[in-house]
PDB file of N, CA and C in Angstrom:
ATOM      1  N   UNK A  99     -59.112 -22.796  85.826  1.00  0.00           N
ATOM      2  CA  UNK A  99     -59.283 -23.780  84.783  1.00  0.00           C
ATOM      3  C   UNK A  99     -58.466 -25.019  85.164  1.00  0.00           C
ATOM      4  N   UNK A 100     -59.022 -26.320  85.185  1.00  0.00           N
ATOM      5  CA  UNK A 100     -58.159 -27.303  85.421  1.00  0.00           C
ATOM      6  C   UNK A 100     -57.432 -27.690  84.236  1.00  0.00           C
ATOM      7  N   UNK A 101     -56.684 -28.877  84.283  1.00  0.00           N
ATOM      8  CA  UNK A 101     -55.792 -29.380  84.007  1.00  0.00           C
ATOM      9  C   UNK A 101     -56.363 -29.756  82.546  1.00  0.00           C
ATOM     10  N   UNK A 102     -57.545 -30.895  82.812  1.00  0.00           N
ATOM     11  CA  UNK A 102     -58.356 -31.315  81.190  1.00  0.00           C
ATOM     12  C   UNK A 102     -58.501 -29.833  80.829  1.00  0.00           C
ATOM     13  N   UNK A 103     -59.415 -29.008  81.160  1.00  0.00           N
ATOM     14  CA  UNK A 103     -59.531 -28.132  80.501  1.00  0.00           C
ATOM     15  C   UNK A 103     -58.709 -26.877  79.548  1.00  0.00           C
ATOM     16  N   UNK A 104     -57.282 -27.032  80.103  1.00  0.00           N
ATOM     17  CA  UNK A 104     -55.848 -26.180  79.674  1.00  0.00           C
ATOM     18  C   UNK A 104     -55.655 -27.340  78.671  1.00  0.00           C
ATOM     19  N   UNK A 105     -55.660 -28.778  78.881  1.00  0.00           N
ATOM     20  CA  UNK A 105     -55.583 -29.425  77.708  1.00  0.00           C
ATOM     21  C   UNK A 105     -56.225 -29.451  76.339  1.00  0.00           C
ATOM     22  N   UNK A 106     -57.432 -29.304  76.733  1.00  0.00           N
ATOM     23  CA  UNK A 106     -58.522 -29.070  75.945  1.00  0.00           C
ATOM     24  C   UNK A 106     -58.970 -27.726  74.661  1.00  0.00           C
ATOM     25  N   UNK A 107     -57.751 -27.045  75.155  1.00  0.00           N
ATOM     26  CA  UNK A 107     -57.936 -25.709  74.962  1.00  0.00           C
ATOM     27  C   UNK A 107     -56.705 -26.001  73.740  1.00  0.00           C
ATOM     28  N   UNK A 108     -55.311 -26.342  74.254  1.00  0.00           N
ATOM     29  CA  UNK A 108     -54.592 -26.181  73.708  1.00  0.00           C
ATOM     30  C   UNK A 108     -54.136 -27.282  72.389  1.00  0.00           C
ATOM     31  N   UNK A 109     -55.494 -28.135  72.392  1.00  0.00           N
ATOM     32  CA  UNK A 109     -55.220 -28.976  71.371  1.00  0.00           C
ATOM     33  C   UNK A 109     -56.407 -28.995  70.718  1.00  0.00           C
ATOM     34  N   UNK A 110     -57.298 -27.343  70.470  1.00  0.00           N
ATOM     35  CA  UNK A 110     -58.695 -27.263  69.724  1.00  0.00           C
ATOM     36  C   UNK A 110     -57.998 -27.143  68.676  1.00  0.00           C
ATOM     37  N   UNK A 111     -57.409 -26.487  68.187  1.00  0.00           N
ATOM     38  CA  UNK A 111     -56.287 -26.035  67.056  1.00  0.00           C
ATOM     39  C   UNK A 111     -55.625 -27.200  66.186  1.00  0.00           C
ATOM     40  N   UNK A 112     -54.712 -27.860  67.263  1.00  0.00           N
ATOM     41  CA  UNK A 112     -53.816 -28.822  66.811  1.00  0.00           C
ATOM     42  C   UNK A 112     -54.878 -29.885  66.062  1.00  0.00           C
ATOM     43  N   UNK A 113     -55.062 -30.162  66.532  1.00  0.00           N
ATOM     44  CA  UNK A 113     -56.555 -31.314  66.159  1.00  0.00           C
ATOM     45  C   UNK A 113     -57.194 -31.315  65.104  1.00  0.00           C
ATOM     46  N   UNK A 114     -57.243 -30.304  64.318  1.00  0.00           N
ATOM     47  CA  UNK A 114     -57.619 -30.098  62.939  1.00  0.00           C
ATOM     48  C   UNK A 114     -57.081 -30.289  61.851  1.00  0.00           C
ATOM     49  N   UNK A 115     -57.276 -31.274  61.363  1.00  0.00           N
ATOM     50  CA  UNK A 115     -56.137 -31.510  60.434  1.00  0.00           C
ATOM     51  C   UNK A 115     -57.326 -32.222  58.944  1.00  0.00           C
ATOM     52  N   UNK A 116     -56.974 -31.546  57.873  1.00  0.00           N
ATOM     53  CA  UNK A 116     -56.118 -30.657  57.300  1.00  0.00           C
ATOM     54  C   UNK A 116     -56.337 -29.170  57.769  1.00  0.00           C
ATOM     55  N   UNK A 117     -55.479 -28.385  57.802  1.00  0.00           N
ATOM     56  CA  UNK A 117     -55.217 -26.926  58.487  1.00  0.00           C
ATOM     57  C   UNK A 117     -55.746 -26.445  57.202  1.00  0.00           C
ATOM     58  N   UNK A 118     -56.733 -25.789  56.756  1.00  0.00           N
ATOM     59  CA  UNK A 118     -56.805 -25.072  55.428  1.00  0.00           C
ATOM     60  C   UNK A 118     -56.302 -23.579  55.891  1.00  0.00           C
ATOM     61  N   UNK A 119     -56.401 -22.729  55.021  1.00  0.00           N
ATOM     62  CA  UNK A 119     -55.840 -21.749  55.110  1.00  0.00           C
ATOM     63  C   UNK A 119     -56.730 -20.836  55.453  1.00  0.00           C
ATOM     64  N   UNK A 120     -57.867 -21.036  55.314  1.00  0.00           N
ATOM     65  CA  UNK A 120     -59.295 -20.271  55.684  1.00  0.00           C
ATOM     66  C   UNK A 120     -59.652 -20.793  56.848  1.00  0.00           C
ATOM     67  N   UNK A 121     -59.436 -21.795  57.800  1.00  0.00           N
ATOM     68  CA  UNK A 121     -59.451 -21.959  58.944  1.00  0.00           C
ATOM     69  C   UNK A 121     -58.110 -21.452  59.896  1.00  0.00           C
ATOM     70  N   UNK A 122     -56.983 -21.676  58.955  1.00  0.00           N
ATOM     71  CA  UNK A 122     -55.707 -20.310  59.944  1.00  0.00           C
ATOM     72  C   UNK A 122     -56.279 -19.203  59.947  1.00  0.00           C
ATOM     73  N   UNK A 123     -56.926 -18.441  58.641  1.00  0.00           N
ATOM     74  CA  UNK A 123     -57.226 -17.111  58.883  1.00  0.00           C
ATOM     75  C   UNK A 123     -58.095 -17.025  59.723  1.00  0.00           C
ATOM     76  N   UNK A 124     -59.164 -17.365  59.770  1.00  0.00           N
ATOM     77  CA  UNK A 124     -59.993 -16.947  60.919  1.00  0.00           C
ATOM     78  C   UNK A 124     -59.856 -17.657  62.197  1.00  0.00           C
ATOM     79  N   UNK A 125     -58.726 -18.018  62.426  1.00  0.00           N
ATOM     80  CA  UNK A 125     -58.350 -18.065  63.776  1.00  0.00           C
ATOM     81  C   UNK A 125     -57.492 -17.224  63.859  1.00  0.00           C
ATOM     82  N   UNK A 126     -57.070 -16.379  62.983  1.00  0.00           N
ATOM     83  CA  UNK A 126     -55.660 -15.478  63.433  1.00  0.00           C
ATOM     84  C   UNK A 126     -56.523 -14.266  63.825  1.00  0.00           C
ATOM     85  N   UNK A 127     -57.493 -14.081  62.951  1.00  0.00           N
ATOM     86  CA  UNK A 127     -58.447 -12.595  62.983  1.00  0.00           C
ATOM     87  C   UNK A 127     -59.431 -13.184  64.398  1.00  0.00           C
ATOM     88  N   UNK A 128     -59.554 -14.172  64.538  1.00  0.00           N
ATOM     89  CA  UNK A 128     -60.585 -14.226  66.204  1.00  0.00           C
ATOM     90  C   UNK A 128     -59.729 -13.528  67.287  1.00  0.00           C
ATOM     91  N   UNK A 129     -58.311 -14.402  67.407  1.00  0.00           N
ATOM     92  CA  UNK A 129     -57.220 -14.030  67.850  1.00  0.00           C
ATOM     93  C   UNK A 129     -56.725 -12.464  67.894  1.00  0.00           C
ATOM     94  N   UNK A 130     -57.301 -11.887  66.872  1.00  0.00           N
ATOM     95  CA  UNK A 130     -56.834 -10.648  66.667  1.00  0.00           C
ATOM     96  C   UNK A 130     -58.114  -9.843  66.973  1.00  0.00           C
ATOM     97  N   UNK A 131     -59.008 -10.030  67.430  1.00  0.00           N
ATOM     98  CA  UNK A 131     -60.244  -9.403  67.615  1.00  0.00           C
ATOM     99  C   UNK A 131     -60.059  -9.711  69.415  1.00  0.00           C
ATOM    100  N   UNK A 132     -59.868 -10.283  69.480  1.00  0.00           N
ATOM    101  CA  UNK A 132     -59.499 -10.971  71.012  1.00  0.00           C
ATOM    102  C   UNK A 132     -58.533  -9.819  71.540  1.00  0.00           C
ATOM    103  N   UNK A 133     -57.187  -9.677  70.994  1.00  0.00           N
ATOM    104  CA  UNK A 133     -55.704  -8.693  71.906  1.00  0.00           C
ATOM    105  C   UNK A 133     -56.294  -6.790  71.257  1.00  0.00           C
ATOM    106  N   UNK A 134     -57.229  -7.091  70.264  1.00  0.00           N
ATOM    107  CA  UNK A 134     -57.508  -5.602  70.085  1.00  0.00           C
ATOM    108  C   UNK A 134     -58.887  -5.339  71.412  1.00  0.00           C
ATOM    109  N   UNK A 135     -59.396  -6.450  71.244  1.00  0.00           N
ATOM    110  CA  UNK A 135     -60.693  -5.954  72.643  1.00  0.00           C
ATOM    111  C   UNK A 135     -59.979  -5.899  74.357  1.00  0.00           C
ATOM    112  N   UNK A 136     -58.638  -6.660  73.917  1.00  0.00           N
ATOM    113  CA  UNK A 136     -57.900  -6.638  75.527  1.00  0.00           C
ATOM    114  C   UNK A 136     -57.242  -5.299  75.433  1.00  0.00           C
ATOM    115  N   UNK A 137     -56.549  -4.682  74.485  1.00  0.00           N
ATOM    116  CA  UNK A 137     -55.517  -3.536  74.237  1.00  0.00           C
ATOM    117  C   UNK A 137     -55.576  -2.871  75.650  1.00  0.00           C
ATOM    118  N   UNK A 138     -56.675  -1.961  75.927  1.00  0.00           N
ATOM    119  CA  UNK A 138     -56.343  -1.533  77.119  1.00  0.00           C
ATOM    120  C   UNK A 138     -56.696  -2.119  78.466  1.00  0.00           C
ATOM    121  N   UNK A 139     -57.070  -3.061  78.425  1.00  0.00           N
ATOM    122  CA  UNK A 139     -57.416  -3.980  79.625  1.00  0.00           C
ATOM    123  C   UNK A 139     -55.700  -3.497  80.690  1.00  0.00           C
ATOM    124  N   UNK A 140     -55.966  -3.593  81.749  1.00  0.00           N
ATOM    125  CA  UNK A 140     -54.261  -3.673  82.841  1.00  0.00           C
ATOM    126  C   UNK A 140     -55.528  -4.081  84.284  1.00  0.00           C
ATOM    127  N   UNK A 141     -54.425  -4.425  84.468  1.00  0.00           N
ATOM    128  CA  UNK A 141     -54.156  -5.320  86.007  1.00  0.00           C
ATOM    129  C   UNK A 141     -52.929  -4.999  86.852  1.00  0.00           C
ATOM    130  N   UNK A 142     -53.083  -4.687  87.815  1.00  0.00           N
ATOM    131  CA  UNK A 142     -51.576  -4.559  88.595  1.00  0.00           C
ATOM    132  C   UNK A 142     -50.737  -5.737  88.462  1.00  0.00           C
ATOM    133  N   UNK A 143     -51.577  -7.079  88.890  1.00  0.00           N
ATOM    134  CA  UNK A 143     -50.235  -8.309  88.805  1.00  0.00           C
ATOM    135  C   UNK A 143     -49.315  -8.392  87.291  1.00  0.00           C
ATOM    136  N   UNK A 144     -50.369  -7.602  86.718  1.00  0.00           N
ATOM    137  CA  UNK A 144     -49.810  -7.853  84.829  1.00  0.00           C
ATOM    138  C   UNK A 144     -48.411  -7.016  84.673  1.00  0.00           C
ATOM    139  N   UNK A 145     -47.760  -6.450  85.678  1.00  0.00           N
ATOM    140  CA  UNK A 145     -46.719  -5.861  85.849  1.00  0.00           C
ATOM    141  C   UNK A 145     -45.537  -6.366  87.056  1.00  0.00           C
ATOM    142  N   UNK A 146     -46.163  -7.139  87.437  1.00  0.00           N
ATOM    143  CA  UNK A 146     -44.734  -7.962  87.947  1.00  0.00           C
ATOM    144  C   UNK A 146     -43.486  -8.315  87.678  1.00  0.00           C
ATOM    145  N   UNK A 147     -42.073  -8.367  87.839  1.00  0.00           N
ATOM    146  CA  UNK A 147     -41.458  -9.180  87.850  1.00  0.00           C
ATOM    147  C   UNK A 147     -41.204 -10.781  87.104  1.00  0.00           C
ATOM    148  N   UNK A 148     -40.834 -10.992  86.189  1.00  0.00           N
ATOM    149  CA  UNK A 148     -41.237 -12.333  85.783  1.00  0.00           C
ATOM    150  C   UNK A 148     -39.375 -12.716  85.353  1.00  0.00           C
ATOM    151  N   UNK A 149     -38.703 -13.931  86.152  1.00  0.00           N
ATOM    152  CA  UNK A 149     -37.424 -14.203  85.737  1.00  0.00           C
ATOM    153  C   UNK A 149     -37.428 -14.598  84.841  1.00  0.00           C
ATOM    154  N   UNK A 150     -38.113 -15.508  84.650  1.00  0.00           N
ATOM    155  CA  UNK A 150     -37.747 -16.298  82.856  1.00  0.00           C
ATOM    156  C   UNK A 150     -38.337 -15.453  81.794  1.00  0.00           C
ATOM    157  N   UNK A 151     -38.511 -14.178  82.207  1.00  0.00           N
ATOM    158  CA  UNK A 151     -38.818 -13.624  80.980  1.00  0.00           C
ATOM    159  C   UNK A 151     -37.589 -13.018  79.975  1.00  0.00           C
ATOM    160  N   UNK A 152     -37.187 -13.436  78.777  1.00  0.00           N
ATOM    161  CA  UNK A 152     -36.123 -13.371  77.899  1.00  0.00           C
ATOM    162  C   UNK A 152     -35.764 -11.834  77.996  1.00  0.00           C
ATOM    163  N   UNK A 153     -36.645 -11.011  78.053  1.00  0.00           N
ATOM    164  CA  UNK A 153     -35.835  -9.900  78.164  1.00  0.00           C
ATOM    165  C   UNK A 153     -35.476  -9.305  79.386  1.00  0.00           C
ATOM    166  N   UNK A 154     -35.864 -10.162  80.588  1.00  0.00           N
ATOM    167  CA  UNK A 154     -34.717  -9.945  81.675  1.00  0.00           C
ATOM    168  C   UNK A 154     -33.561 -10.237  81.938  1.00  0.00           C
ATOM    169  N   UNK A 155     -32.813 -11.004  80.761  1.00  0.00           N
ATOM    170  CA  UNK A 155     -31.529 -12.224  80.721  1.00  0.00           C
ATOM    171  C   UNK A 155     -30.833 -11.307  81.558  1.00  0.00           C
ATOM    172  N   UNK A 156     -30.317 -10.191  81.545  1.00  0.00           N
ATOM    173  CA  UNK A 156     -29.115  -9.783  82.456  1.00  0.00           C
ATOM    174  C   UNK A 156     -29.495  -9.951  84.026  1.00  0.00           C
ATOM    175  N   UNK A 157     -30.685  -9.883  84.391  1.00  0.00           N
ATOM    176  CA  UNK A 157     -31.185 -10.037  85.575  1.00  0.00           C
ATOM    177  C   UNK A 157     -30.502 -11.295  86.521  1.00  0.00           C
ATOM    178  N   UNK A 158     -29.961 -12.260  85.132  1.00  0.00           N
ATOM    179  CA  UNK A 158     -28.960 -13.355  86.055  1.00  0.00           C
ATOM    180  C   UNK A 158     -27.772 -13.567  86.515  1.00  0.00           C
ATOM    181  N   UNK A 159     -27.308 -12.309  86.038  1.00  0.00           N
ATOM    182  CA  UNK A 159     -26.039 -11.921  85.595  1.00  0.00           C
ATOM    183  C   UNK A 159     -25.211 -12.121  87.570  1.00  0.00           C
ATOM    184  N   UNK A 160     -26.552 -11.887  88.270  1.00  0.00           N
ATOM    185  CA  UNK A 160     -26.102 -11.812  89.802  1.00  0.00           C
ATOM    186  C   UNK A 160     -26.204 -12.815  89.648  1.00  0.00           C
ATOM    187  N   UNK A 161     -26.001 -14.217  89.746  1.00  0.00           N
ATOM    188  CA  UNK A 161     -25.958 -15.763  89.641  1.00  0.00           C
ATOM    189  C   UNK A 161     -25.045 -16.572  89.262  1.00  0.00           C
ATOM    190  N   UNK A 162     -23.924 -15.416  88.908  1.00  0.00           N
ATOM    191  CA  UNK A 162     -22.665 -15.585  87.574  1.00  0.00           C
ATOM    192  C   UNK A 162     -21.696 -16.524  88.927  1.00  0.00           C
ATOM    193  N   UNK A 163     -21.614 -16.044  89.955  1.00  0.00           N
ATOM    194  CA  UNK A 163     -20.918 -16.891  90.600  1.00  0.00           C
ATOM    195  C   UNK A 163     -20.833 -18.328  91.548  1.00  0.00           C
ATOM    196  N   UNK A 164     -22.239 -18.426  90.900  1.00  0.00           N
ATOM    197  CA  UNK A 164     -22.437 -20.367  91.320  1.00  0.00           C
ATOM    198  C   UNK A 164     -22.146 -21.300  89.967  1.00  0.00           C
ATOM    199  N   UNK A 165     -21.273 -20.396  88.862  1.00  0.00           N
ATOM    200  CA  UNK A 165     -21.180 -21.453  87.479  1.00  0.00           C
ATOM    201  C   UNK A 165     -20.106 -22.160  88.223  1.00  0.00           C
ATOM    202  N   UNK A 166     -19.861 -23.335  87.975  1.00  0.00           N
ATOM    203  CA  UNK A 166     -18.643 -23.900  88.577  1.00  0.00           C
ATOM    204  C   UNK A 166     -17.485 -24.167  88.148  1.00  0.00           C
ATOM    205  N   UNK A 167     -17.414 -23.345  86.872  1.00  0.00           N
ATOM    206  CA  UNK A 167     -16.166 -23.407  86.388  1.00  0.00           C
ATOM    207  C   UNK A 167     -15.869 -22.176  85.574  1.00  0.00           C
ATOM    208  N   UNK A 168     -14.493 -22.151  85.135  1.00  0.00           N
ATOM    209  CA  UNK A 168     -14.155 -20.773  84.149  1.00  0.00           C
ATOM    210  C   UNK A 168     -14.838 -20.806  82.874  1.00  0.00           C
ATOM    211  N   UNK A 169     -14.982 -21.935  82.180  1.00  0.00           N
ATOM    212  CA  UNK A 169     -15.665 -22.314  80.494  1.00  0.00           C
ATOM    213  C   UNK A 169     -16.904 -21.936  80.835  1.00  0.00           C
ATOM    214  N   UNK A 170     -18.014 -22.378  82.228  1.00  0.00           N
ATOM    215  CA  UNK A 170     -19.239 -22.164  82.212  1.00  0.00           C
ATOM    216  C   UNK A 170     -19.699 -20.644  82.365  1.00  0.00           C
ATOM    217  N   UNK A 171     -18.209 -19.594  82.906  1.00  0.00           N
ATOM    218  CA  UNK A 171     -18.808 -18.300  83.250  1.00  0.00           C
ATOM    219  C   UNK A 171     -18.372 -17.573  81.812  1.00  0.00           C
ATOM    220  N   UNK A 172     -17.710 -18.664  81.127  1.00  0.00           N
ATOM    221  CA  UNK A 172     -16.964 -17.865  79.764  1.00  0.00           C
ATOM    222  C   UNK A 172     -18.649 -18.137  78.495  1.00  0.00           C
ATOM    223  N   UNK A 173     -19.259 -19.041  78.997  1.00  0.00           N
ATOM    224  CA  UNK A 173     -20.437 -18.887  77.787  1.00  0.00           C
ATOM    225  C   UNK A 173     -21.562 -17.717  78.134  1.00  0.00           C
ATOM    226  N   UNK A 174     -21.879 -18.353  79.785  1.00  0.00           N
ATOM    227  CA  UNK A 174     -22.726 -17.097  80.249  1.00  0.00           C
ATOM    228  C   UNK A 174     -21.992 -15.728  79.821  1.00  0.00           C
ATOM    229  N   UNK A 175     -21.267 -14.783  79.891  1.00  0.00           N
ATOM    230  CA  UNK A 175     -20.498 -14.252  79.322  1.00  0.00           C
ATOM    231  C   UNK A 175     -21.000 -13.602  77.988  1.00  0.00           C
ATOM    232  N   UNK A 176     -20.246 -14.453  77.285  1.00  0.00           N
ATOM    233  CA  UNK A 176     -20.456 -14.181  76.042  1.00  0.00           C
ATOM    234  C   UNK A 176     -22.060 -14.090  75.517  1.00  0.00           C
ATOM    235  N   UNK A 177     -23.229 -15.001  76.162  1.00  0.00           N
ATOM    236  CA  UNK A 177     -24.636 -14.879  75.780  1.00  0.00           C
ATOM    237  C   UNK A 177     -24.980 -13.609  76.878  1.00  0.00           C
ATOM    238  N   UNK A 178     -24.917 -13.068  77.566  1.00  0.00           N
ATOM    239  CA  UNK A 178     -24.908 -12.014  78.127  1.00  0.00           C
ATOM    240  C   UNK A 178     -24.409 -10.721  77.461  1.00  0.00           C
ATOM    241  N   UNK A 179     -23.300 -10.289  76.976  1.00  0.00           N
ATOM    242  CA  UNK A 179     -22.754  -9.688  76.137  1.00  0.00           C
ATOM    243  C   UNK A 179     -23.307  -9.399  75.120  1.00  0.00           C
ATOM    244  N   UNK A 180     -24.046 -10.628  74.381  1.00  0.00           N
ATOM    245  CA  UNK A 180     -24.451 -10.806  72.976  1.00  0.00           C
ATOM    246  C   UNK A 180     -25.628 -10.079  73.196  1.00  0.00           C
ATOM    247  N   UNK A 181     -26.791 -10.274  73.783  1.00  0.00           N
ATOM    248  CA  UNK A 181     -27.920 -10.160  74.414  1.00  0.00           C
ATOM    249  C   UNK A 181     -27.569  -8.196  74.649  1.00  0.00           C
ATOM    250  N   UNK A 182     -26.531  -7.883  75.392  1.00  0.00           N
ATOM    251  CA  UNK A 182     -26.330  -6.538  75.962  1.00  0.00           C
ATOM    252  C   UNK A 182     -26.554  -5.497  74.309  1.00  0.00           C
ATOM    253  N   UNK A 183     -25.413  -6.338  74.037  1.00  0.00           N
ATOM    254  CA  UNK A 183     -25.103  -5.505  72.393  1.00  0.00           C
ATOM    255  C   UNK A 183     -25.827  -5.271  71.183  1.00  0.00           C
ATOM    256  N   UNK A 184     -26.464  -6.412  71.020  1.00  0.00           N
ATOM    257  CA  UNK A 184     -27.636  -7.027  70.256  1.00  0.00           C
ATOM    258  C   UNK A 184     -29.020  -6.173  70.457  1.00  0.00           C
ATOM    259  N   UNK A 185     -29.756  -7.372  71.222  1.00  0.00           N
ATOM    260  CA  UNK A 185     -31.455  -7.057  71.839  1.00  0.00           C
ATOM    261  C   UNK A 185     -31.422  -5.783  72.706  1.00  0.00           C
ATOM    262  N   UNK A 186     -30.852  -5.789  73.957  1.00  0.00           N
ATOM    263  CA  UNK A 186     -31.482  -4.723  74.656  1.00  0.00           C
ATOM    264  C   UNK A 186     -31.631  -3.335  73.887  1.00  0.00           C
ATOM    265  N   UNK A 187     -30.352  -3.234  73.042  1.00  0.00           N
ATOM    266  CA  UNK A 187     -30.949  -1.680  72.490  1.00  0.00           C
ATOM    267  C   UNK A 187     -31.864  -1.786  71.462  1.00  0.00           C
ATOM    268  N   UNK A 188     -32.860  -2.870  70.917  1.00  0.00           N
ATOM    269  CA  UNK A 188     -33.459  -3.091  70.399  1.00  0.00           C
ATOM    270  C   UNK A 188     -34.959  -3.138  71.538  1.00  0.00           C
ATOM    271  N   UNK A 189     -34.913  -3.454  72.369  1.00  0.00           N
ATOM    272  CA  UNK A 189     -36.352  -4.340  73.184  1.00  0.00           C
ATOM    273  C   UNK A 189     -37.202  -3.060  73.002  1.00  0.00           C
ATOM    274  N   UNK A 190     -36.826  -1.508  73.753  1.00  0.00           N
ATOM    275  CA  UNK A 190     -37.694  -0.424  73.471  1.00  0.00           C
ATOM    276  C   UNK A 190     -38.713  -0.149  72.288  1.00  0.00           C
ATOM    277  N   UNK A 191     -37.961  -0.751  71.123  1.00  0.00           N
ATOM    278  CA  UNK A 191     -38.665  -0.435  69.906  1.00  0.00           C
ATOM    279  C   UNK A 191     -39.772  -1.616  69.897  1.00  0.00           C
ATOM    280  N   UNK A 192     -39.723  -2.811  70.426  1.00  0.00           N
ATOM    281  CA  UNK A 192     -40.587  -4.458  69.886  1.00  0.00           C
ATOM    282  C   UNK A 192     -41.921  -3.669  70.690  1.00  0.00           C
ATOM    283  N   UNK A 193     -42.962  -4.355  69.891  1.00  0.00           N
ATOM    284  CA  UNK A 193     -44.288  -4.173  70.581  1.00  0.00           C
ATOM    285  C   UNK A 193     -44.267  -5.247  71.434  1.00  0.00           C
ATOM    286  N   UNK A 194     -44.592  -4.743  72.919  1.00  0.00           N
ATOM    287  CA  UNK A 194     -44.872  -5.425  73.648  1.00  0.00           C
ATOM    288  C   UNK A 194     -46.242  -6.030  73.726  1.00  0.00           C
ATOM    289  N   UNK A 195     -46.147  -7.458  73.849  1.00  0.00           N
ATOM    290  CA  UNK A 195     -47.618  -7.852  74.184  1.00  0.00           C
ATOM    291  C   UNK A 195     -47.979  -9.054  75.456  1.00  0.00           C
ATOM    292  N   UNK A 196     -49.174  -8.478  75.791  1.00  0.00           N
ATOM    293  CA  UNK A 196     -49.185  -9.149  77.147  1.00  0.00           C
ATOM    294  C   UNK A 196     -49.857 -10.317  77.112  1.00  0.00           C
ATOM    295  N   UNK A 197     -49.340 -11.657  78.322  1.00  0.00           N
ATOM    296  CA  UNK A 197     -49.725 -12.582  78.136  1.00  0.00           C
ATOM    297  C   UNK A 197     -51.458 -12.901  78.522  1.00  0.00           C
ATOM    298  N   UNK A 198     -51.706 -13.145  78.239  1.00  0.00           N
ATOM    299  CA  UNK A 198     -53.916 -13.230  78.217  1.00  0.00           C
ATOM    300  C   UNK A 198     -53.771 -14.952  78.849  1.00  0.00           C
TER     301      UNK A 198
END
């Protein structure tokens, strides 16, 4: 898909204005007729590796020593920590859903 066309796509939505509420719903239920007909769809690449994905944050944790100072390894740190204590023992339970 080119470039107009990713544009095109992502401003069918926006573009409507006034948003009634009967045009959210049946875009949420198309949408939802859409990830229930993908449910079991898989792909091998659909299991890759992905860094910026939020629930890999500790994955940077090997990176900790190009911060260039003590304050910058003291925030990483602490959002690392937070993230450890917090989310991860949470992520098992979130429904995962895959990007389409």
């Amino acid at each position: 898909m080119d470039e107009t066309s990713k544009m095109g796509t992502r401003r069918m939505v926006s573009d409507i204005n006034p948003r009634s509420s009967e045009m959210l719903f049946s875009w949420g239920q198309a949408v939802g007729y859409l990830a229930c007909g993908l449910q079991d769809f898989d792909h091998p690449v659909a299991h890759r590796f992905y860094a910026w994905n939020p629930s890999e944050t500790l994955h940077s944790r090997k990176n900790r020593a190009y911060f260039t100072s003590d304050h910058e390894r003291e925030i990483a740190d602490y959002f690392w920590n937070l993230f450890e204590t917090h989310a991860l023992p949470k992520l098992s339970k979130l429904v995962k859903k895959r990007q389409l």
